[in-house]
Tab-separated table of C-alpha atoms in Angstrom:
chain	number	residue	atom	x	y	z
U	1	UNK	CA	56.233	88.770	-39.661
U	2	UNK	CA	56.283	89.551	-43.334
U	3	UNK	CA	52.700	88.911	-45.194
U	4	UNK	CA	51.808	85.900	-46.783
U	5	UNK	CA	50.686	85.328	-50.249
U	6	UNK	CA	46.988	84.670	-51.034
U	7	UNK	CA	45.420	84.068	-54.075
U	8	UNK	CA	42.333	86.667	-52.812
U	9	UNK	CA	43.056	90.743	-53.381
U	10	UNK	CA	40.083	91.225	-51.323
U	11	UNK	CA	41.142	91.998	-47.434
U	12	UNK	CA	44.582	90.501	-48.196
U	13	UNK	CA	45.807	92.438	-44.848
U	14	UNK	CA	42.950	90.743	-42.621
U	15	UNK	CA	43.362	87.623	-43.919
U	16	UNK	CA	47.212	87.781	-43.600
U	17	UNK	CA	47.127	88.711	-39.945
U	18	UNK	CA	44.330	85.553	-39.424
U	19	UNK	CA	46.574	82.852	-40.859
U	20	UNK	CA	49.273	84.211	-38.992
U	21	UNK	CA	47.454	84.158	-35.592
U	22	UNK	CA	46.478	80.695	-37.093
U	23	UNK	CA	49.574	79.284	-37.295
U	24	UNK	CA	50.903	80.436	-34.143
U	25	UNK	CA	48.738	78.969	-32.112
U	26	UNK	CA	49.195	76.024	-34.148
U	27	UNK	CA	53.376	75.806	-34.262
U	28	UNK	CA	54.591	74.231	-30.891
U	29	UNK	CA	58.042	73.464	-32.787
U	30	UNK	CA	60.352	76.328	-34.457
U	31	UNK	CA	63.255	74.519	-35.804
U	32	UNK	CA	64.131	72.776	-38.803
U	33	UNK	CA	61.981	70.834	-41.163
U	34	UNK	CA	63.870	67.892	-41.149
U	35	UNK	CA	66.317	66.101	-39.082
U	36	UNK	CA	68.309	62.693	-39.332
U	37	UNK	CA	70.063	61.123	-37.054
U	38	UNK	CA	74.005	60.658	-37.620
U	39	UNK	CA	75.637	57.755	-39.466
U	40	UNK	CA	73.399	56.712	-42.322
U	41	UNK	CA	73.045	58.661	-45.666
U	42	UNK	CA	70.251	59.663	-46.203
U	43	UNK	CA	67.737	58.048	-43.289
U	44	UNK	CA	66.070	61.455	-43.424
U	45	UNK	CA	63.565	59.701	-45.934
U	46	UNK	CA	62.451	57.791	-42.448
U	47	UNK	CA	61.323	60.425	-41.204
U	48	UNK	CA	58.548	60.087	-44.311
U	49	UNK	CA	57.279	57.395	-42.385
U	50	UNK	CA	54.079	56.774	-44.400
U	51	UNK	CA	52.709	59.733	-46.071
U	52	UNK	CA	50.097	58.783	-48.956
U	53	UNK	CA	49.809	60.271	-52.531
U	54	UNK	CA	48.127	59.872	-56.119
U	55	UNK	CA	48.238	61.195	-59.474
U	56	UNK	CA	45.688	63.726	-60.019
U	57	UNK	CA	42.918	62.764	-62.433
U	58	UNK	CA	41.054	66.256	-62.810
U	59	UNK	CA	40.237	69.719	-62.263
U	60	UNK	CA	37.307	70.145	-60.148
U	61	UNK	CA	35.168	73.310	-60.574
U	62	UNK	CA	35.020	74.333	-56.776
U	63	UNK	CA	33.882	77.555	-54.497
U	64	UNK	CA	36.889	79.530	-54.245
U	65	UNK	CA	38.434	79.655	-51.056
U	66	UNK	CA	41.496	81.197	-49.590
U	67	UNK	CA	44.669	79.605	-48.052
U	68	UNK	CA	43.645	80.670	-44.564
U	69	UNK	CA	40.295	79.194	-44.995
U	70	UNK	CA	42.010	75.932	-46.524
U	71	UNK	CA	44.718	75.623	-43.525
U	72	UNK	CA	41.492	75.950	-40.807
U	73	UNK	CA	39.623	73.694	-42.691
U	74	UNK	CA	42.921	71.045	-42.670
U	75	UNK	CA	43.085	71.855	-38.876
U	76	UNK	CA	39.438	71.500	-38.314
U	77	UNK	CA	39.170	68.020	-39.890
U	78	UNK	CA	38.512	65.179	-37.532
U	79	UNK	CA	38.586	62.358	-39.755
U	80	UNK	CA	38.669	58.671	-37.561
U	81	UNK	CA	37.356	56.062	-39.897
U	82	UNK	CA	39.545	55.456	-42.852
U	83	UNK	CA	40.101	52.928	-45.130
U	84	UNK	CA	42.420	52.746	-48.709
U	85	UNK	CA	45.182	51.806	-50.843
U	86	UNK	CA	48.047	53.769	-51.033
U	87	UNK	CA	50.635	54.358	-53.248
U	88	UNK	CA	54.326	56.203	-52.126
U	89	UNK	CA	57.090	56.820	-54.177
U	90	UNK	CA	60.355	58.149	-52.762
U	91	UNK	CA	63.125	59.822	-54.910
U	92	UNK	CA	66.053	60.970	-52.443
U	93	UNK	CA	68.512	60.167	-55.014
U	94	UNK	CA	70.754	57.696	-52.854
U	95	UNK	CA	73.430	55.757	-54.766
U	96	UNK	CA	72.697	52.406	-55.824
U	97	UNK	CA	74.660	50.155	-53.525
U	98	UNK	CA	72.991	46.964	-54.603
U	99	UNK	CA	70.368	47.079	-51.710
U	100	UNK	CA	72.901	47.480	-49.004
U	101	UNK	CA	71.286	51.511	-48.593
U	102	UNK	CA	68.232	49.681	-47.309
U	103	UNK	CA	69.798	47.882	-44.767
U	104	UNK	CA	72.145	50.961	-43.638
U	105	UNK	CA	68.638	52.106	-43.407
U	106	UNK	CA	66.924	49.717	-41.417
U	107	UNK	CA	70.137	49.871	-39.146
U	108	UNK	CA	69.739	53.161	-38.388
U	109	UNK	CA	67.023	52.504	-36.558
U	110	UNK	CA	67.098	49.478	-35.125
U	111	UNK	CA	66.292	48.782	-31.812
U	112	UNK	CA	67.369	46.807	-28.674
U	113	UNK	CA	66.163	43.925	-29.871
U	114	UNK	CA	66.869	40.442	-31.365
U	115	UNK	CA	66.936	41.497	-34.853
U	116	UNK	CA	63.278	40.169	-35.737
U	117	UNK	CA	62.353	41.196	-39.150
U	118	UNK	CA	58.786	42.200	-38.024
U	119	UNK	CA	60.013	44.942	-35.948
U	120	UNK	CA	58.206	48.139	-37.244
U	121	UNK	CA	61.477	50.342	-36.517
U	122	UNK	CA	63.427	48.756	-38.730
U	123	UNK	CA	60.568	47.440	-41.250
U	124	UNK	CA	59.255	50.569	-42.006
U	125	UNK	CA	62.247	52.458	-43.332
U	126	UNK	CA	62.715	50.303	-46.458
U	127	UNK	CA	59.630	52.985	-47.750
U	128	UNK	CA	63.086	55.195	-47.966
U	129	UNK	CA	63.831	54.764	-51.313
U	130	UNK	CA	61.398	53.453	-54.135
U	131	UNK	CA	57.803	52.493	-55.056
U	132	UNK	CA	55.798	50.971	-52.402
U	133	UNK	CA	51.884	50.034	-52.308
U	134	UNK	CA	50.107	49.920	-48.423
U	135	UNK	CA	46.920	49.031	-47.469
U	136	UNK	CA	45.759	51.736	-44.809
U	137	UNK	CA	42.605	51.440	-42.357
U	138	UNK	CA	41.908	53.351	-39.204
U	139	UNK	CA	38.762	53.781	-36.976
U	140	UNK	CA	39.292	55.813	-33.959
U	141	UNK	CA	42.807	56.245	-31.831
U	142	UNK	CA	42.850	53.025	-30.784
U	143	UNK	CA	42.156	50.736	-34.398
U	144	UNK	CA	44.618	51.351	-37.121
U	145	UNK	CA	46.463	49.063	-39.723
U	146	UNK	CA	48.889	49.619	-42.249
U	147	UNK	CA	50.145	46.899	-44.783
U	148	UNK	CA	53.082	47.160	-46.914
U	149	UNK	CA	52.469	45.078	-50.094
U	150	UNK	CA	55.452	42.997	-51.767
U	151	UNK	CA	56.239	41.007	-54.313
U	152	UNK	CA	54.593	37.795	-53.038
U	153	UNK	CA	54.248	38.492	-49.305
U	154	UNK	CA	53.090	41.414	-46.921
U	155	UNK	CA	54.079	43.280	-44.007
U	156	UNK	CA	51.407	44.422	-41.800
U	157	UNK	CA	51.433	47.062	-38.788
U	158	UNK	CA	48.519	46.460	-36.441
U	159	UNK	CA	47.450	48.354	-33.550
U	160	UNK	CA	44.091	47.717	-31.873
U	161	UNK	CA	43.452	48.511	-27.712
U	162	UNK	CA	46.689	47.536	-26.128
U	163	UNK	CA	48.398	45.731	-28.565
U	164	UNK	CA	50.804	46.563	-31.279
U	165	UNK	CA	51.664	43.531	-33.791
U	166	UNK	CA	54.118	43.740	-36.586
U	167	UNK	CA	53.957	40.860	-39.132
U	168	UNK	CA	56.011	39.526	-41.541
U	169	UNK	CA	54.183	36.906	-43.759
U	170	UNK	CA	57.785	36.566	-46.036
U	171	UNK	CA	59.835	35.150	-43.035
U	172	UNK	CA	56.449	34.221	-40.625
U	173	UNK	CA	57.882	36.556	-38.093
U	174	UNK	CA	55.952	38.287	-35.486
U	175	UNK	CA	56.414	41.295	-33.618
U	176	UNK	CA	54.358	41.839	-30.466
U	177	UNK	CA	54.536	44.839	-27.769
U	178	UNK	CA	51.818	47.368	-26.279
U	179	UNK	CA	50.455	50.557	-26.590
U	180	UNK	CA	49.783	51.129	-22.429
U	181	UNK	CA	47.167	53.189	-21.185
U	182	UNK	CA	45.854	53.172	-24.801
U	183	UNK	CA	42.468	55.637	-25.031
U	184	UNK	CA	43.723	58.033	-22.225
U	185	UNK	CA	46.108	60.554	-24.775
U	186	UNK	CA	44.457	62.727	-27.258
U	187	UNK	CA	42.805	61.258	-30.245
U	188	UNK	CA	44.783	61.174	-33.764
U	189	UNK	CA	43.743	59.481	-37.157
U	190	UNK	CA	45.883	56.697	-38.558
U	191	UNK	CA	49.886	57.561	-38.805
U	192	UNK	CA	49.238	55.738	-42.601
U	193	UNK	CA	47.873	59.034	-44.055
U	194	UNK	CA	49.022	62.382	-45.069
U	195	UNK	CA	47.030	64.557	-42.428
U	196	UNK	CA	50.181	64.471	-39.481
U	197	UNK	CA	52.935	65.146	-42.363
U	198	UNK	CA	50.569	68.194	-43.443
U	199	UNK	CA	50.375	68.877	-39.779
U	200	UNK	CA	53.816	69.609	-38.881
U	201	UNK	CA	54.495	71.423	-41.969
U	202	UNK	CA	52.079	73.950	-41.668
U	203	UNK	CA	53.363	74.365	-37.928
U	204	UNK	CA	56.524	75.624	-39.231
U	205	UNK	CA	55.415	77.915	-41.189
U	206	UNK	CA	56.315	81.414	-40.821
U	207	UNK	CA	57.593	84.548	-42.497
U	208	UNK	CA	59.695	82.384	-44.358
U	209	UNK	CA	56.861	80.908	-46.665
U	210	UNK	CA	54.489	81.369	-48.782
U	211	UNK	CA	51.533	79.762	-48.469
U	212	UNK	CA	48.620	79.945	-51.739
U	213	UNK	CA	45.656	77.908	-53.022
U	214	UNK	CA	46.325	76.884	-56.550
U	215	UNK	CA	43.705	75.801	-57.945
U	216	UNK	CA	41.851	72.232	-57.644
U	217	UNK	CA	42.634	68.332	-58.456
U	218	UNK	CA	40.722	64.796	-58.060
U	219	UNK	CA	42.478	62.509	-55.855
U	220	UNK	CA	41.013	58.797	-55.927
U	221	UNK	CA	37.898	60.030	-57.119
U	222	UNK	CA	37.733	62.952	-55.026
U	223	UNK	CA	37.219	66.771	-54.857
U	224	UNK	CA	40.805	68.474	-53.280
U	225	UNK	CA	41.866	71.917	-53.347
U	226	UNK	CA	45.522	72.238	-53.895
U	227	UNK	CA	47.618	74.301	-51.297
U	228	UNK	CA	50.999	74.955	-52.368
U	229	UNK	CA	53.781	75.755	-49.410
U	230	UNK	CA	56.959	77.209	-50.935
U	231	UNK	CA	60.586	78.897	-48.756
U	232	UNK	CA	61.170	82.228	-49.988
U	233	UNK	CA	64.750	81.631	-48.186
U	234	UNK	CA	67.506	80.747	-50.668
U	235	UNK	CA	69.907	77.755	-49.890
U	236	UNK	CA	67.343	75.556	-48.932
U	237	UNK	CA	66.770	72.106	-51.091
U	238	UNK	CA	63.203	72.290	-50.922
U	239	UNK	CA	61.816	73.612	-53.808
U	240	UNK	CA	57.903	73.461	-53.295
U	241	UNK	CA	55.403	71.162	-51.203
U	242	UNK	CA	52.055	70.596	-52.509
U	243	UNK	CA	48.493	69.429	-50.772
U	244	UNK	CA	45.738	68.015	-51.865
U	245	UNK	CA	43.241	68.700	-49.681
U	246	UNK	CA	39.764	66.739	-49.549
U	247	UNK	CA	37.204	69.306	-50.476
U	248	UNK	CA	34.582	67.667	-47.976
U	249	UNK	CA	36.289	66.573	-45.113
U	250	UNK	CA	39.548	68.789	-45.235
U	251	UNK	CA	41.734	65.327	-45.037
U	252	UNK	CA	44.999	65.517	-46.696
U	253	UNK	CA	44.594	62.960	-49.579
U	254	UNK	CA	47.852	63.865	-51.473
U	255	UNK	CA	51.210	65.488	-50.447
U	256	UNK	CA	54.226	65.924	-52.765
U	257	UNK	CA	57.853	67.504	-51.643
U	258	UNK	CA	59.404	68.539	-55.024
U	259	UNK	CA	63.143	69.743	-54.637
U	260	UNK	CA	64.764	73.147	-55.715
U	261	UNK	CA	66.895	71.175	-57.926
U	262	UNK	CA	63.967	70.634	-60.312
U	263	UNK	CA	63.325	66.929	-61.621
U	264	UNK	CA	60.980	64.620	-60.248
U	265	UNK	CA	59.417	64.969	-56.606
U	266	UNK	CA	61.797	63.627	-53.640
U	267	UNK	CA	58.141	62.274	-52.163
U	268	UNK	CA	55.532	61.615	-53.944
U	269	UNK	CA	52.945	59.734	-52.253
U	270	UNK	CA	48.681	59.033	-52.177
U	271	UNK	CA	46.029	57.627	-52.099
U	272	UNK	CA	44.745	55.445	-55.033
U	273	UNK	CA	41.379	54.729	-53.616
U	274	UNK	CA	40.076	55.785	-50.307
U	275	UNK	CA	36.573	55.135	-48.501
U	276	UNK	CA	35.384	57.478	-45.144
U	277	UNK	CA	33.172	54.429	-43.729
U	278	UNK	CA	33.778	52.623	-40.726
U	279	UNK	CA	36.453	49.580	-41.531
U	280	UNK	CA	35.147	45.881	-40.760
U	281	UNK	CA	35.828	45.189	-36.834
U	282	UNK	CA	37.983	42.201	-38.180
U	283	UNK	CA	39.920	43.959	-40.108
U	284	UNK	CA	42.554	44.933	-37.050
U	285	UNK	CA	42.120	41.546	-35.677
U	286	UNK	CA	45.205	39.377	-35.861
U	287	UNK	CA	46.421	35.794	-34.278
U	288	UNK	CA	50.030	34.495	-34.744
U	289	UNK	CA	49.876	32.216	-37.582
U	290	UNK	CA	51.034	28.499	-36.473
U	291	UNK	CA	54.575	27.883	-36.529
U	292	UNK	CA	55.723	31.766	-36.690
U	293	UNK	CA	58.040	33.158	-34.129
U	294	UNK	CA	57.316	35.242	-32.045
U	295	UNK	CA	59.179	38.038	-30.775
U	296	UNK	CA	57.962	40.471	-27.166
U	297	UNK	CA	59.487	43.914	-27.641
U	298	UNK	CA	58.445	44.801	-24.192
U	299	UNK	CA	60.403	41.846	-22.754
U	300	UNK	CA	63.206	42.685	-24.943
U	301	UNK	CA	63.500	46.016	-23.048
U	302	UNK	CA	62.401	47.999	-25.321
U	303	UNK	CA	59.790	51.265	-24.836
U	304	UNK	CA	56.847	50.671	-26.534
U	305	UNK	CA	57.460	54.340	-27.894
U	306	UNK	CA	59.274	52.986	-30.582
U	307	UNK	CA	56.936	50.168	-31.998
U	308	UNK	CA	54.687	52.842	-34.004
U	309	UNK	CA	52.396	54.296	-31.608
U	310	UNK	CA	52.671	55.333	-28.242
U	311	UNK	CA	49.705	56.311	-25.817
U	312	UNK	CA	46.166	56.308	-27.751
U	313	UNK	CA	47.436	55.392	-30.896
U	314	UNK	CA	49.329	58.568	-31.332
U	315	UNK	CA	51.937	58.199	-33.433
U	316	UNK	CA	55.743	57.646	-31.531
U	317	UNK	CA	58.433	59.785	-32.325
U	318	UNK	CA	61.531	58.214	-32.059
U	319	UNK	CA	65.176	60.253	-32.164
U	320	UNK	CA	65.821	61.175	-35.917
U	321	UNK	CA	61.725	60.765	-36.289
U	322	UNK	CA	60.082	63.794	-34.672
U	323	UNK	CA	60.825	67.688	-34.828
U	324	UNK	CA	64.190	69.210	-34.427
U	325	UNK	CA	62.573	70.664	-31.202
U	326	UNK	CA	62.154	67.593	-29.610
U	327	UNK	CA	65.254	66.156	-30.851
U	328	UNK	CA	66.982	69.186	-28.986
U	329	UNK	CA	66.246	67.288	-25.761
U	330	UNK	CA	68.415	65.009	-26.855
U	331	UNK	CA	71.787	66.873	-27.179
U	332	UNK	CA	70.810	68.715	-30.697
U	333	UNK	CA	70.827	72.476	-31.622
U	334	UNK	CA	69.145	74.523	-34.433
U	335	UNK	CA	70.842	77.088	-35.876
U	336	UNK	CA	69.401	79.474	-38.649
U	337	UNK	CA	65.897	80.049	-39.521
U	338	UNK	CA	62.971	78.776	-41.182
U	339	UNK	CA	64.326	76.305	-44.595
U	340	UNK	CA	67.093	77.391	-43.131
U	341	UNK	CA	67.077	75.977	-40.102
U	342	UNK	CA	70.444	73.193	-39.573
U	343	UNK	CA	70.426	70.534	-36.505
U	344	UNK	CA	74.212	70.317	-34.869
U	345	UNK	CA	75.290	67.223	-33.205
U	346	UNK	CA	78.106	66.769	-30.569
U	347	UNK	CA	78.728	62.908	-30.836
U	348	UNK	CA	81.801	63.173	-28.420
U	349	UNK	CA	83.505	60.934	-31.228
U	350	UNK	CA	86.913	62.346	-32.626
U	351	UNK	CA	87.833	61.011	-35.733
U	352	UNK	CA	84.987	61.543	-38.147
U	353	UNK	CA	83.082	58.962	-39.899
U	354	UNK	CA	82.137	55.772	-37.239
U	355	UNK	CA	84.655	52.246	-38.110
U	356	UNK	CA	83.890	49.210	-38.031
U	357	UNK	CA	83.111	47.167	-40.812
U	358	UNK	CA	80.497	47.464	-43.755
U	359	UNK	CA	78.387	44.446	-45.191
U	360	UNK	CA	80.373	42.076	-42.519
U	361	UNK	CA	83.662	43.129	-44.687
U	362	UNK	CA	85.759	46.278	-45.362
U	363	UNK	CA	86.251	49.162	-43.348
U	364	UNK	CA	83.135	51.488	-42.360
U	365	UNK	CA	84.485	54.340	-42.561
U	366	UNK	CA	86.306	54.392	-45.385
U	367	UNK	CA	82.980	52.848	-47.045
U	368	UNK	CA	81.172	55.672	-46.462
U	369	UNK	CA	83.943	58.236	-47.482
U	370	UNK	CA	83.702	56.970	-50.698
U	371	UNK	CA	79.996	57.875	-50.934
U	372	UNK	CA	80.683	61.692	-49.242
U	373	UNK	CA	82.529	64.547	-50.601
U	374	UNK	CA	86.030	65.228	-48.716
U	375	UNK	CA	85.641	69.666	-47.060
U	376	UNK	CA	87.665	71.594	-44.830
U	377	UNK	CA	87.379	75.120	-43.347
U	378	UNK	CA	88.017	76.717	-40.026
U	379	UNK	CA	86.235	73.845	-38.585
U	380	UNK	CA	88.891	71.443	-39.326
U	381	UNK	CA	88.024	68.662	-42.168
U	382	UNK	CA	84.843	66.450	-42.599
U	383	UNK	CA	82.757	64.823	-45.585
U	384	UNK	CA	79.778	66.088	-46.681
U	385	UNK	CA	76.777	63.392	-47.865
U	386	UNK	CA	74.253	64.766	-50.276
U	387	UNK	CA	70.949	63.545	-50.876
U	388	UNK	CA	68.112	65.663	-52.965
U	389	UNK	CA	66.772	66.903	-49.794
U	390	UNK	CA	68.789	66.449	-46.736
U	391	UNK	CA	72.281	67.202	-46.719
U	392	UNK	CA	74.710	66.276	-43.560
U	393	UNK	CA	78.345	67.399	-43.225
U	394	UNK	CA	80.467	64.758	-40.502
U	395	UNK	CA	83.539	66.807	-39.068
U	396	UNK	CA	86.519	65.581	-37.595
U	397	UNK	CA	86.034	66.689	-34.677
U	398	UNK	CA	82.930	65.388	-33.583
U	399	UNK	CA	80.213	67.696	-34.851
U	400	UNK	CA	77.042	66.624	-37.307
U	401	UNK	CA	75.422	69.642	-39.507
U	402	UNK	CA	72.192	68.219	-41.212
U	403	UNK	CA	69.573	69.946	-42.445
U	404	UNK	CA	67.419	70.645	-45.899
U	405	UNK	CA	69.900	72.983	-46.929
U	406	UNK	CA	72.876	73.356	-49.446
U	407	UNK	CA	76.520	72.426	-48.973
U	408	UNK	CA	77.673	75.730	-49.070
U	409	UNK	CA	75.326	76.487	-46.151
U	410	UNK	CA	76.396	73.496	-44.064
U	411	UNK	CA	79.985	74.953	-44.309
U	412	UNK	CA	79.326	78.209	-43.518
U	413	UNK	CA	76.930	76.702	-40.161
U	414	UNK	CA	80.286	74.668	-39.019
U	415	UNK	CA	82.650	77.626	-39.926
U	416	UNK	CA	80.683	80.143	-37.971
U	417	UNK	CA	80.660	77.583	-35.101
């Protein structure tokens, strides 16, 4: 494995072989960064699910430390009481289709169920595209609470013991399922903060990346060193990913994913303000208000896997949600390496784009032609949909190439195959 960078000179070589040890025993999943699943443009930015950032404010003077000491420290951390405001801004560069991108969106992952607009699977994805302001609290695996502010109503995520309630104050919808044997899986901190994002990037890294401390920042009020991960693999449309990283507690407080395009950051997401103390018991108390309905995702058929969290508060990860390891259970393979890494599809559907009709007129698949660019090669013929990050490539035949990578490399993965 080549060396990584370090901003010490001193026992560069030691240090080198420690992180690498370090992340080894830390990567369970090899494949690529990010993975959608098929039909929507762009639903990668789900996969964001509800990573925090700020603005920094400052340039702390702090002791110098290296990026192998910083990536222990983030490992080490074992933060379980939480509280803040948030603020997350997403930039994928999607059309504007007059809001109809946010309910492809939502579609994408939509459940079995009746369509209640409290359901967390579909709720959550509208933090796709835009600005978006959440209340966050956690205390312990089994407490945690996130609340997605809007203009004149809220959407709340609760989970405390067994239950899991999604509420949606705008339409007085509730959302009800459960978290069983809740306390018995591993601990893990609130899936509202940047710490599990940070996580599973640094698991990936390899030989691939470099990996420096660059300097220091103030996040909400806070001491962070910055560590900067960046692909030394060409073709890849990530361009750099940067950490703030709490200079006390080793939390993640900030994480931005600029693209190799240049321009503003694809994610861009933190913490405004942020307090370590143990939240109020109420605060992850909640009754169904009077009057609101009521939906029971467990009655509905549905595994509780999908409502947020799944055993001890551990965030669920749902196909098109989780690593493209896991998602090669399901029928997917990785080809390439590192950034470079592409997730292949066999849908068993000839034809290409899926029919049907779009916005309850039109044809689907036409639709969404119009939004792709029109290929061909040696596999056959297809449409490529580009996003600033994640770029997917629909053949005629079938097959789905998506990865954080460039056309030209998406053509090349479905001629060679």
């Amino acid at each position: 494995m080549a060396p990584y960078e370090s901003d010490d000179s001193t026992g560069a070589a030691q240090a080198d072989d420690e992180l690498r040890a370090e992340l080894r025993t830390e990567r369970r999943r090899k494949a690529a960064r990010y993975v959608v699943p098929v039909a929507v443009v762009g639903v990668a930015a789900a996969t964001i699910g509800l990573v925090p950032a700020l603005a920094d404010s400052g340039d702390p003077d702090l002791p110098k430390i290296t990026a192998q000491e910083l990536i222990n420290k983030i490992a080490k951390s074992d933060v379980q009481q939480l509280s803040g405001t948030v603020k997350i801004s997403t930039d994928l560069g999607l059309p504007d289709l007059g809001g109809l991108e946010s309910s492809l969106l939502s579609g994408a992952t939509q459940g079995s169920g009746d369509g209640s607009s409290a359901d967390p699977t579909s709720k959550l994805t509208e933090l796709a595209s835009g600005t978006h302001t959440l209340r966050v609290a956690a205390d312990g695996p089994e407490k945690q609470k996130v609340s997605v502010l809007e203009s004149g109503a809220e959407y709340s995520l609760i989970h405390n013991g067994t239950d899991v309630w999604g509420y949606d104050s705008k339409s007085n919808e509730v959302y009800h399922s459960t978290a069983a044997d809740s306390g018995k899986a591993e601990q893990h901190e609130t899936p509202a903060t940047p710490k599990d994002f940070a996580d599973e990037v640094l698991k990936s890294v390899d030989d691939t990346t470099s990996v420096t401390v660059d300097g220091t920042a103030q996040v909400a009020g806070r001491d962070a060193y910055r560590l900067v991960i960046k692909p030394k693999q060409s073709g890849t449309t990530v361009g750099a990913i940067s950490i703030a990283v709490d200079a006390k507690t080793g939390t993640p407080l900030k994480f931005t994913l600029t693209p190799s395009s240049g321009g503003a950051a694809v994610v861009d997401a933190g913490y405004t303000q942020v307090s370590f103390a143990k939240p109020a018991a109420s605060t992850f108390d909640f009754t169904p208000p009077k009057g609101a309905k009521v939906t029971e995702g467990d009655k509905a058929g549905k595994d509780s896997k999908t409502d947020g969290w799944d055993k001890g508060g551990k965030a669920s990860e749902t196909p098109g949600h989780g690593t493209a390891k896991d998602l090669d259970k399901s029928g997917f393979d990785v080809l390439g390496k590192g950034w470079n890494s592409i997730a292949v599809l066999e849908t068993g559907s000839k034809g290409g784009l899926p029919t049907g009709s779009a916005s309850g007129g039109g044809d689907l698949s036409g639709f969404l032609g119009s939004l792709g660019d029109p290929v061909s090669g040696k596999f056959g013929k297809g449409t490529v949909f580009s996003t600033r990050l994640i770029n997917a490539l629909i053949t005629d035949n079938g097959k789905v190439y998506v990865g954080a990578v460039d056309k030209a490399a998406l053509l090349k993965a479905a001629n060679a195959g």
